[in-house]
XYZ file of C-alpha atoms in Angstrom:
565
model
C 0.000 0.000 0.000
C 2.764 2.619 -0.787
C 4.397 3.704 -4.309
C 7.397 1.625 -4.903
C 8.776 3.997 -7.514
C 8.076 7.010 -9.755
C 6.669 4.309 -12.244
C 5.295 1.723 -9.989
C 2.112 1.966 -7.166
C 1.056 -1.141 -5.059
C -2.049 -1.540 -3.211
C -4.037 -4.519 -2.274
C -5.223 -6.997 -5.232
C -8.176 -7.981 -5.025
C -9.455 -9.395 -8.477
C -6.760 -11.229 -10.747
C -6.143 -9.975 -14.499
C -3.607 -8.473 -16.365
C -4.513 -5.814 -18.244
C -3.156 -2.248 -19.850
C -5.287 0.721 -20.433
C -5.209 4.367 -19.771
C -6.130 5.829 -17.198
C -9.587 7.523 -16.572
C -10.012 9.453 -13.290
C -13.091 9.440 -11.684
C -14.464 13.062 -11.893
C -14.491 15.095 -8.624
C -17.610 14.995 -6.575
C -20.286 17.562 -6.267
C -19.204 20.891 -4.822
C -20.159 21.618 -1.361
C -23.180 24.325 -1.097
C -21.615 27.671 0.264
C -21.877 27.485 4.234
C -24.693 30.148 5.538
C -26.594 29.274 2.164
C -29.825 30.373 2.917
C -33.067 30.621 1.166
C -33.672 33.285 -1.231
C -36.824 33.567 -2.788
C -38.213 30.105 -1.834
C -40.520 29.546 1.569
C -39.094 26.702 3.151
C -42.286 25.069 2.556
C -40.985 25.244 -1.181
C -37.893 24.129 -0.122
C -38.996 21.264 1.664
C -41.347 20.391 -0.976
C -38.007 20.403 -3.520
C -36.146 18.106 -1.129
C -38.484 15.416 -0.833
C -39.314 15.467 -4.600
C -35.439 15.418 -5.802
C -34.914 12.662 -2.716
C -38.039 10.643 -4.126
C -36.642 11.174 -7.897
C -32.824 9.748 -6.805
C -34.507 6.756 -4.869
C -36.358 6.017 -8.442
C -33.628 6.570 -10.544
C -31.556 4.180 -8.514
C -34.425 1.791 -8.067
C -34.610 2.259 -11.917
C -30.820 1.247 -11.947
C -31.364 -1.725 -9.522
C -33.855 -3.134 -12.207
C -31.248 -3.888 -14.379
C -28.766 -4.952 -12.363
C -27.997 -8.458 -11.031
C -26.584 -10.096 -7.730
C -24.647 -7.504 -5.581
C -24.805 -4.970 -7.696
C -28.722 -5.194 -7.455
C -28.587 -5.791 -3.732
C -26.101 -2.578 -3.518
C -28.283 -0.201 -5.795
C -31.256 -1.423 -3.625
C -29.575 -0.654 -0.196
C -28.911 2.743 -1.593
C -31.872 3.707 -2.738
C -33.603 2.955 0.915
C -31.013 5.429 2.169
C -31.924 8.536 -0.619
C -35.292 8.867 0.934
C -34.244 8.074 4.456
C -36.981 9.608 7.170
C -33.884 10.517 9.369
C -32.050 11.989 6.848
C -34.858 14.188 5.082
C -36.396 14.854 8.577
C -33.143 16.492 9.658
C -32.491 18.520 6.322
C -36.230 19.844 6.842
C -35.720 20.693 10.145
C -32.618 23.214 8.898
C -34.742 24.312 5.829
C -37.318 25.345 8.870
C -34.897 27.730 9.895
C -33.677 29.289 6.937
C -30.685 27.074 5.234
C -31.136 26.491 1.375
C -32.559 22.925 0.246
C -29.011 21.940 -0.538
C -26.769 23.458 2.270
C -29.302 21.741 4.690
C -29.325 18.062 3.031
C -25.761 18.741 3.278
C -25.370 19.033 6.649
C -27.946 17.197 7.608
C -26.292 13.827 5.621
C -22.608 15.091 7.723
C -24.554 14.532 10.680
C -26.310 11.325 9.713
C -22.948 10.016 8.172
C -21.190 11.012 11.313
C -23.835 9.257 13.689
C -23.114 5.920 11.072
C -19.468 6.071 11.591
C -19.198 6.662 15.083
C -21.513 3.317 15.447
C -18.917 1.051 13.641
C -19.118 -1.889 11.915
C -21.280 -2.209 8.914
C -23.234 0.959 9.421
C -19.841 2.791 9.333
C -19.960 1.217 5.789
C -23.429 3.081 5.673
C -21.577 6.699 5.593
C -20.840 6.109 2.391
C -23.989 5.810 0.620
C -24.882 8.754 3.110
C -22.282 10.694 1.202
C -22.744 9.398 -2.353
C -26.852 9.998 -2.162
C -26.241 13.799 -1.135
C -24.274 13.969 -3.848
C -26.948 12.760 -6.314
C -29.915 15.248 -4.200
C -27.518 17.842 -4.533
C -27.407 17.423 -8.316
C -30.895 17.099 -8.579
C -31.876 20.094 -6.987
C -29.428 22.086 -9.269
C -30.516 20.058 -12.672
C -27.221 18.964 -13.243
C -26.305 15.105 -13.971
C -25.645 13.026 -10.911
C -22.122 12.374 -10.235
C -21.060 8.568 -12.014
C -18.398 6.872 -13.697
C -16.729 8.740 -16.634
C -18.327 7.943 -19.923
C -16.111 7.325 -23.132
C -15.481 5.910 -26.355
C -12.774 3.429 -25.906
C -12.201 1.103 -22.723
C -10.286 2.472 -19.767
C -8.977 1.612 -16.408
C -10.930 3.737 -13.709
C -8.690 5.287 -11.082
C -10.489 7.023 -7.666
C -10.142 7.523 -4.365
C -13.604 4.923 -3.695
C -16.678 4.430 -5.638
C -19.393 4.373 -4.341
C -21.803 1.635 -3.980
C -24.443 2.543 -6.697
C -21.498 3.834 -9.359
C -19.686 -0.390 -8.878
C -22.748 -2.147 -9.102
C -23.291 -0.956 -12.488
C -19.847 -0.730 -13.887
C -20.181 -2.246 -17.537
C -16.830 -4.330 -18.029
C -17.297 -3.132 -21.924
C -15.853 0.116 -21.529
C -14.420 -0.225 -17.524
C -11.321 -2.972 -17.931
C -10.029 -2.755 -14.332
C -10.288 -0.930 -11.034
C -7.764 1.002 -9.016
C -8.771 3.258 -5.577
C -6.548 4.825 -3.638
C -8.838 3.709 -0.486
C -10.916 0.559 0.651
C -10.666 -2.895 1.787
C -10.299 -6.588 0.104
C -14.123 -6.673 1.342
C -15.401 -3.134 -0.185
C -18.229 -2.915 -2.648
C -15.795 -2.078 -5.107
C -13.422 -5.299 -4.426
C -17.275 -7.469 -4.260
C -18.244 -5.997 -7.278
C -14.596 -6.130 -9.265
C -14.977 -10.024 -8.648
C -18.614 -10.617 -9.908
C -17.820 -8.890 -12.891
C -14.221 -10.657 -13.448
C -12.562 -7.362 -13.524
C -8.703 -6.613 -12.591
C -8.912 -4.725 -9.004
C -6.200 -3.064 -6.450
C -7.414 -0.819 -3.953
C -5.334 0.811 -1.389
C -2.934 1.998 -4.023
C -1.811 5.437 -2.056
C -1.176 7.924 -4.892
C -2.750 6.933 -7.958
C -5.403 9.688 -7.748
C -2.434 11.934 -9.030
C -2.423 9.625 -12.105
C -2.764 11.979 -15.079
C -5.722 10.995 -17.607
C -4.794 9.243 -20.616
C -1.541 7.818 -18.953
C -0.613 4.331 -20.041
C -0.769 1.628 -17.232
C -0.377 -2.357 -16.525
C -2.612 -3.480 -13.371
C -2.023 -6.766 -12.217
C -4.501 -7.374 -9.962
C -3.095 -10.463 -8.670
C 0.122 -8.850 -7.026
C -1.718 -5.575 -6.751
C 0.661 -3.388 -8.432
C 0.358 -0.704 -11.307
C 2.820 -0.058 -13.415
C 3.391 3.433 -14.916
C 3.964 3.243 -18.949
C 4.274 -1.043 -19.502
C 7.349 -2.125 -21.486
C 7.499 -5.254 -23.153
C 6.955 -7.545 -20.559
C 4.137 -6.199 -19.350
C 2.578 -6.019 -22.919
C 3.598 -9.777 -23.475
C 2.094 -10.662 -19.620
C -1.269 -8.820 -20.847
C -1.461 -10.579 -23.779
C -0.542 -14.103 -22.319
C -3.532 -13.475 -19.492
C -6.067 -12.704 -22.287
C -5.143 -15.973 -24.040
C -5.167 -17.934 -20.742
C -8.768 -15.968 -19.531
C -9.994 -17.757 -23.119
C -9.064 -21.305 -22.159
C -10.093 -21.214 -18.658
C -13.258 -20.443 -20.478
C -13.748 -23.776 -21.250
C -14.283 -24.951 -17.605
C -15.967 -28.772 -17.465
C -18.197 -28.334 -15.138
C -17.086 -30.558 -12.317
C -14.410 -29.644 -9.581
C -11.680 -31.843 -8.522
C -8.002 -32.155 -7.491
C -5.441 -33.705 -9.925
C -6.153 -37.653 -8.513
C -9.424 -37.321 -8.916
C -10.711 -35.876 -5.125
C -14.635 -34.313 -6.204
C -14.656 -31.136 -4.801
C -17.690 -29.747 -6.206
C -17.391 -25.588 -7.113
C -20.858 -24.002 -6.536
C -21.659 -20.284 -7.771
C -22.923 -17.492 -4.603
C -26.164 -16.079 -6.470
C -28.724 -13.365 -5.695
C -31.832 -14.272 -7.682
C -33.125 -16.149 -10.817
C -31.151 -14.404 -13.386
C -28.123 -14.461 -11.643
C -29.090 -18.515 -11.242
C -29.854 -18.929 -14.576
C -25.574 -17.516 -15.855
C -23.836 -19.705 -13.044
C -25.534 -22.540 -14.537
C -24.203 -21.557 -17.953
C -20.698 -20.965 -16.320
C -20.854 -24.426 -15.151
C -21.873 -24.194 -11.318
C -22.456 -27.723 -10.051
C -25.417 -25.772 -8.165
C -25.813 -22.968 -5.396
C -23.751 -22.470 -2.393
C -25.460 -19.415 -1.390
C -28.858 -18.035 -2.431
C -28.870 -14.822 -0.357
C -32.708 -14.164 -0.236
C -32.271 -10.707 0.463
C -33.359 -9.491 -3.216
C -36.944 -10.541 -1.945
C -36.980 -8.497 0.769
C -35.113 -5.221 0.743
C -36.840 -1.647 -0.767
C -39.969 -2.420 0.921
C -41.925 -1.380 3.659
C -43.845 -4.695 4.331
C -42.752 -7.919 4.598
C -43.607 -10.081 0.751
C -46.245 -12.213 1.104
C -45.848 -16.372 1.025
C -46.621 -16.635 -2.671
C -44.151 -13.638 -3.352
C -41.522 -15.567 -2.184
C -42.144 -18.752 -3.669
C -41.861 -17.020 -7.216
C -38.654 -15.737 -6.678
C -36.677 -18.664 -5.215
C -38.317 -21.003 -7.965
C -36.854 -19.032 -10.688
C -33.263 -20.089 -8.683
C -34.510 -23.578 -8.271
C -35.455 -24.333 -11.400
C -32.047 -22.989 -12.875
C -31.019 -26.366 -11.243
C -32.413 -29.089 -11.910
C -31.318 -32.343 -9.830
C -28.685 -30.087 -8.201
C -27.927 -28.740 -4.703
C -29.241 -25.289 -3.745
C -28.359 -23.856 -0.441
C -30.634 -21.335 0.545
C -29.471 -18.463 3.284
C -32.371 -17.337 4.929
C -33.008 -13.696 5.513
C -29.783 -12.051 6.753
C -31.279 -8.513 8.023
C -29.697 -6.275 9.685
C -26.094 -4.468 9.721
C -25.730 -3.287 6.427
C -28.763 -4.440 5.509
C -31.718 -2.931 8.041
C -35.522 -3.290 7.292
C -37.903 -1.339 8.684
C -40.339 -3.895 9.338
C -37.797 -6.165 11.045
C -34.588 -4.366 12.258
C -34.036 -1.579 14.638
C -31.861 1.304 13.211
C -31.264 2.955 16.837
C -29.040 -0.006 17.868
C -25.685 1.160 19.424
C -23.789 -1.598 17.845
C -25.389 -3.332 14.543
C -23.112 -6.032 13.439
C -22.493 -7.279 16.935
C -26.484 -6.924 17.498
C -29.924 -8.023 16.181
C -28.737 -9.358 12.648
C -29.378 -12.829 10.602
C -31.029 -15.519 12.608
C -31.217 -13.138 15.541
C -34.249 -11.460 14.196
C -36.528 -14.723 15.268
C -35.984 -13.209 18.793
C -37.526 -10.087 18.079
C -39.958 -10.725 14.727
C -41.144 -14.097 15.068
C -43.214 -15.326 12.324
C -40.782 -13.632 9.121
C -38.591 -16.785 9.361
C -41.323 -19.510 10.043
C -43.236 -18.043 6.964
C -39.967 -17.787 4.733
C -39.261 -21.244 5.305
C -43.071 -22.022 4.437
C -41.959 -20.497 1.488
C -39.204 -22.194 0.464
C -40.755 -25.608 1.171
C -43.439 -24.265 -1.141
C -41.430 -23.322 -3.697
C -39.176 -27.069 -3.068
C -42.298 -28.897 -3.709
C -42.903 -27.717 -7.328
C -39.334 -27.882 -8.435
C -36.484 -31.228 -8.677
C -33.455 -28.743 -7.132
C -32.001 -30.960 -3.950
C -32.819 -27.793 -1.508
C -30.659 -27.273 1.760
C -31.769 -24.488 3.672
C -28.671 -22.420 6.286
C -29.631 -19.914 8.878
C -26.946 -17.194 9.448
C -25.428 -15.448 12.387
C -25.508 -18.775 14.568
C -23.751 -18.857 17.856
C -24.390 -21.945 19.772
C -25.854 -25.479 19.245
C -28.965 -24.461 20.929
C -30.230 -21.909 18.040
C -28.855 -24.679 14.925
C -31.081 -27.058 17.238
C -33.938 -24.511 17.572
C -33.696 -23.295 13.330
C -33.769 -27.526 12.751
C -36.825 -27.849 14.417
C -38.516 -24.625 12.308
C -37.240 -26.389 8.986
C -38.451 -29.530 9.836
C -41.877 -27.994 11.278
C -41.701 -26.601 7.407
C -40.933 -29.899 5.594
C -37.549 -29.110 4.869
C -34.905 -32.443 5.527
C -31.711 -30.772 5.151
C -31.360 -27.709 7.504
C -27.508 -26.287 8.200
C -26.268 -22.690 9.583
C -23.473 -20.155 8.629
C -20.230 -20.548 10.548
C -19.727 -16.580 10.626
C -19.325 -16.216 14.359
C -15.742 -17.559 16.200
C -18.002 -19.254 19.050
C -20.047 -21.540 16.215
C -15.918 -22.366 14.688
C -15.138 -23.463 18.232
C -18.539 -25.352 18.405
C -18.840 -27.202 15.071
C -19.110 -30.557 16.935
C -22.094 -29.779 19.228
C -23.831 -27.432 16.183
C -23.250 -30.182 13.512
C -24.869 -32.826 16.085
C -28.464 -30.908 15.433
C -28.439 -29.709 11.890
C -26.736 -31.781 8.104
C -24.190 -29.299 7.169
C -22.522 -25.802 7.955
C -20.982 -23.477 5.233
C -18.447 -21.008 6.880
C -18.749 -17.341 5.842
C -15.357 -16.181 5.232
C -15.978 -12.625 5.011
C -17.577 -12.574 8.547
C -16.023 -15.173 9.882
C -12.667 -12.877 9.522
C -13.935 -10.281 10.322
C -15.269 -10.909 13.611
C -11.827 -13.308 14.521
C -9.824 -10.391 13.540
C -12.056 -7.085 15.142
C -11.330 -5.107 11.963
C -14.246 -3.870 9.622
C -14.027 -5.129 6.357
C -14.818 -1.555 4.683
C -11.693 -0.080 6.569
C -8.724 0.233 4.031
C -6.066 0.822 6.836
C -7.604 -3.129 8.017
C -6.999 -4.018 4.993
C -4.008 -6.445 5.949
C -6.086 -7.952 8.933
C -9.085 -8.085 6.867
C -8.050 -11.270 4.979
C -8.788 -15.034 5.212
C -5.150 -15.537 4.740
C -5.106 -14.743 8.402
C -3.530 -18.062 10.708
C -6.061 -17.599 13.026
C -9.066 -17.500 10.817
C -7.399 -20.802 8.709
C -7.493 -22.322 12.546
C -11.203 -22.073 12.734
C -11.621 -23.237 9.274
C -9.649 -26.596 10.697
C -11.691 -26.660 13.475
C -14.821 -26.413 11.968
C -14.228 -29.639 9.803
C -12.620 -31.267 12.835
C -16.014 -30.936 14.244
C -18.162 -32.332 11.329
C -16.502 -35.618 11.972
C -18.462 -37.397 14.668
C -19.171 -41.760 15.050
C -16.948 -41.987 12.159
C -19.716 -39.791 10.038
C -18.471 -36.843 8.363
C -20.944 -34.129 7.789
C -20.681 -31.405 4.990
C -18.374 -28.338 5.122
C -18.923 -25.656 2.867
C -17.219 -22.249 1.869
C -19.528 -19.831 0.577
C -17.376 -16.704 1.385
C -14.784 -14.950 -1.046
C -12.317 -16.869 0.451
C -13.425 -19.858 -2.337
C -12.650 -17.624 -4.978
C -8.952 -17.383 -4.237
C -7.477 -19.681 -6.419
C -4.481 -20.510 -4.452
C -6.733 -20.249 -1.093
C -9.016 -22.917 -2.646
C -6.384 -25.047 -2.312
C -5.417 -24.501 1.040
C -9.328 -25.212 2.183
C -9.582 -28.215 0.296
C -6.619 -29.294 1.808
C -7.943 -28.411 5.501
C -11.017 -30.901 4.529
C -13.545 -28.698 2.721
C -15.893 -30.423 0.958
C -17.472 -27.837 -1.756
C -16.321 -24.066 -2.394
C -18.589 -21.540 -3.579
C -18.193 -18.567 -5.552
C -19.003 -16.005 -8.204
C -19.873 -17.888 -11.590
C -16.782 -15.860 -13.005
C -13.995 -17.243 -10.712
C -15.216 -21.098 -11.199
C -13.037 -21.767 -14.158
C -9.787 -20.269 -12.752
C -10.655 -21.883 -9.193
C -11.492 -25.464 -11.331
C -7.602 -25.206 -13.234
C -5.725 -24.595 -10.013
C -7.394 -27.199 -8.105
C -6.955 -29.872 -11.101
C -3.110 -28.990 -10.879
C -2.491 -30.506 -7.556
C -3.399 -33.337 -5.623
C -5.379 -33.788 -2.234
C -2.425 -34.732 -0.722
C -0.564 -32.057 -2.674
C -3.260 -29.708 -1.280
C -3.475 -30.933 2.318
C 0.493 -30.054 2.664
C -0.046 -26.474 1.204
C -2.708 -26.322 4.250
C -0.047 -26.969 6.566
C 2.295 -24.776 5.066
C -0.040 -21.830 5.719
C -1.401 -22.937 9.248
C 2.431 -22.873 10.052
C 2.898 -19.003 8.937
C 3.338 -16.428 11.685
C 1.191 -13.884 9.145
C -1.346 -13.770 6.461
C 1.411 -11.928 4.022
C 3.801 -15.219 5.024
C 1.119 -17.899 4.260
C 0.159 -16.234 0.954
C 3.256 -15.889 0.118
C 4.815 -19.282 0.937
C 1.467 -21.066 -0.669
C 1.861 -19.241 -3.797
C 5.270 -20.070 -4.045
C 4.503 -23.573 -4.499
C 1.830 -22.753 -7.340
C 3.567 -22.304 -10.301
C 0.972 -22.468 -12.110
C -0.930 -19.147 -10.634
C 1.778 -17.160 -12.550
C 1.544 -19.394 -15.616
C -2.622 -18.481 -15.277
C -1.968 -14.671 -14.668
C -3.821 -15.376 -10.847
């Protein structure tokens, strides 16, 4: 994360590729309203009036955008648009219209304050701040009827360069004319590293400096080592070149994972509704490791109806016929709040009501979810599992066991997000048929460092020994009476090539992923051997750091540098 030289910048990689481009900075940000602004002509009744009409025009237009968006960008757009017509937010700005400020200076300050409020929380609704920010900007622009700030438009593909996108500008990045990613800011778990992997893109964030980048100037991002370099020479050109030739014959993934002796390790796709379903099965998904059934839920005011849900998760079912789908019940709250379910006022979100947790406080939205899924299991031949998240003990995977079988559903599992349910895999795999560890929490929570937080960056991995501990642990506990129950990875950790390696090798029985990364993750796996793979595991349990098991694994993959990975 520093410059290395007056032609090279390094950051954090968070998306493999090799690719040159020039560079296209993203434009500045709206201008701040002159402090004081105050009303002119306008009563503030007008003024209010204004505010909520440009708020309810943003919250369409990204709604709009949301439409035609899939996965997490959809899920991102939709989460923003809930915050552009936010009753704190437009209550506050009305309150400083009341006494005098212009529309725009008060939605300005009033979004500081809200932003501020976010932060000082932590967790994911310090992630929250910055579609605060990035939905003032677009208010802002819509009271002065000028276009909302975005993503540089051109004529010929470029590499974006910016301090941090925000959420709704990544989630509907078009790889067409956007070739690869570099921020100055952010974490190997931001929206714009999430995103950068859906939609196979080279991505480096941290890169300190490259805002100073000049447009037009000529760079190579490799956004395996996460380095740019500065006007490529020839062996950059010829490593571009060789990765474009090599992303064309990992196209040709067969559609079933396993190590070079023949270990079955099947490589599932992490999708967020029927159209996202419907390209992992064309990528060659051997089925769904994670349906996050979120898309069903969030934008509204009301919680959908039985039959509502049943539509949606059949379109995902029926994308797979005869093949597993692993359904994650409703994970509200955090970064994800519902005003029919969650409670914005808590002090500490992502350590509070969240996931499963919500059954304490709303019963009946889970019990009539999994009514709907068993509906929707009936009419369709998909093998459906169904996982609760945010589990802590063997006494809630007992209790969510006993809802899914109330429901009619045989094969009930949980997320292993939380360290306590790592520790605990023996006594929570004795009540339900399978867990499936979420890396991104999972590290997280081990480590204490958000995964927004660019300075975290280096904590913020699954690299980390300790988190690779509870990954061992976890399948220690799934083998009980000589019965070994199912271990899943549904977190970006499964997308990591080389990291693939190292979980099969700690005993994990199917990785899931975005569609994109199951041909690279399929290649690297078919190189080596389980044995092969189960020494690499050691080798990175052994490591005093995350940089020193990355490193030392990788070094014993040839063939990631032969792949441009």
């Amino acid at each position: 994360m520093e410059t290395l030289s007056d032609n090279t910048y390094t950051g954090v990689g968070v998306s493999p590729g090799r690719i040159i481009g020039s560079v296209r900075q993203m434009p500045k940000a709206v201008s701040e309203p002159p402090v004081g602004e105050r009303l002119t002509h306008e009563t503030p009744e007008a003024a209010a009036d204004a505010l909520r009409t440009a708020a309810k025009s943003v919250q369409a237009s990204l709604n709009e955008r949301a439409a035609g968006a899939g996965g997490a960008g959809r899920e991102v757009l939709e989460a923003t648009a809930l915050m552009a017509a936010d009753p704190m937010l437009i209550k506050a700005a009305v309150k400083l219209i009341n006494g005098g400020a212009s529309a725009e200076r008060a939605v300005w300050e009033a979004a500081a304050s809200v932003a501020e409020m976010l932060h000082n929380l932590g967790g994911y609704m310090a992630e929250r701040a910055t579609d605060v920010f990035d939905v003032r900007s677009r208010i802002v622009a819509e009271l002065r009827g000028v276009p909302a700030p975005g993503i540089p438009r051109s004529d010929t593909p470029f590499v974006l360069v910016a301090e941090d996108l925000a959420p709704a500008d990544t989630a509907t990045l078009d790889p067409a004319n956007v070739i690869a990613l570099v921020t100055s800011t952010g974490g190997p778990q931001s929206h714009t590293a999430i995103i950068a992997r859906a939609l196979g893109l080279p991505a480096v964030v941290a890169a300190v400096g490259v805002t100073e980048l000049a447009e037009g100037t000529r760079v190579f991002v490799d956004g395996a080592t996460g380095t740019i370099t500065v006007d490529p020479g020839a062996a950059e050109i010829q490593a571009a070149a060789d990765w474009l030739r090599t992303m064309a014959a990992l196209a040709d993934f067969d559609g079933t994972g396993r190590t070079l002796d023949g270990h079955l390790v099947p490589l599932l796709s992490n999708v967020g509704g029927a159209a996202d379903a419907v390209k992992a099965a064309a990528a060659g998904a051997q089925g769904v490791g994670l349906l996050r059934t979120e898309f069903c839920f969030l934008d509204r005011d009301t919680e959908p109806s039985v039959d509502e849900q049943v539509a949606a998760y059949r379109g995902v079912f029926d994308a797979f016929p005869g093949k597993k789908v692993v359904l994650r019940t409703l994970d509200a709250g955090a970064d994800k709040p519902l005003p029919f379910l969650t409670d914005a006022s808590e002090p500490n979100p992502a350590l509070g009501v969240r996931g499963y947790r919500t059954d304490f406080t709303s019963p009946g939205v889970l019990e009539r979810q999994l009514s709907a899924v068993a509906l929707a299991a009936e009419g369709s031949d998909a093998d459906v599992w169904v996982m609760a998240p945010m589990i802590s003990t063997a006494e809630e995977a007992g209790d969510f066991a006993a809802l899914c079988a109330a429901a009619g559903l045989k094969t009930p599992g949980v997320m292993v997000e939380v360290p306590s349910a790592a520790l605990t895999s023996e006594a929570i795999l004795g009540r339900v048929a399978f867990v499936s560890l979420g890396t991104n929490d999972l590290t997280q929570y081990a480590m204490a460092a958000d995964r927004q937080l660019g300075p975290l960056a280096a904590l913020n991995t699954p690299w980390q020994p300790a988190v690779l501990q509870l990954v061992r642990l976890t399948v220690a506990g799934s083998i009980a009476e000589g019965h070994r129950k199912p271990v899943g990875v549904c977190g970006e950790a499964a997308a990591d090539p080389a990291l693939a390696v190292v979980l099969v090798g700690l005993g994990v029985s199917t990785l899931s992923m975005t569609a994109r990364a199951l041909s690279a993750v399929g290649a690297v796996l078919a190189s080596v051997t389980l044995e092969r793979a189960q020494g690499l595991a050691t080798v990175a349990l052994a490591a005093s750091s995350a940089t020193e098991a990355r490193a030392a694994v990788r070094a014993q993959l040839p063939i990631l540098d032969e792949l441009g990975l």
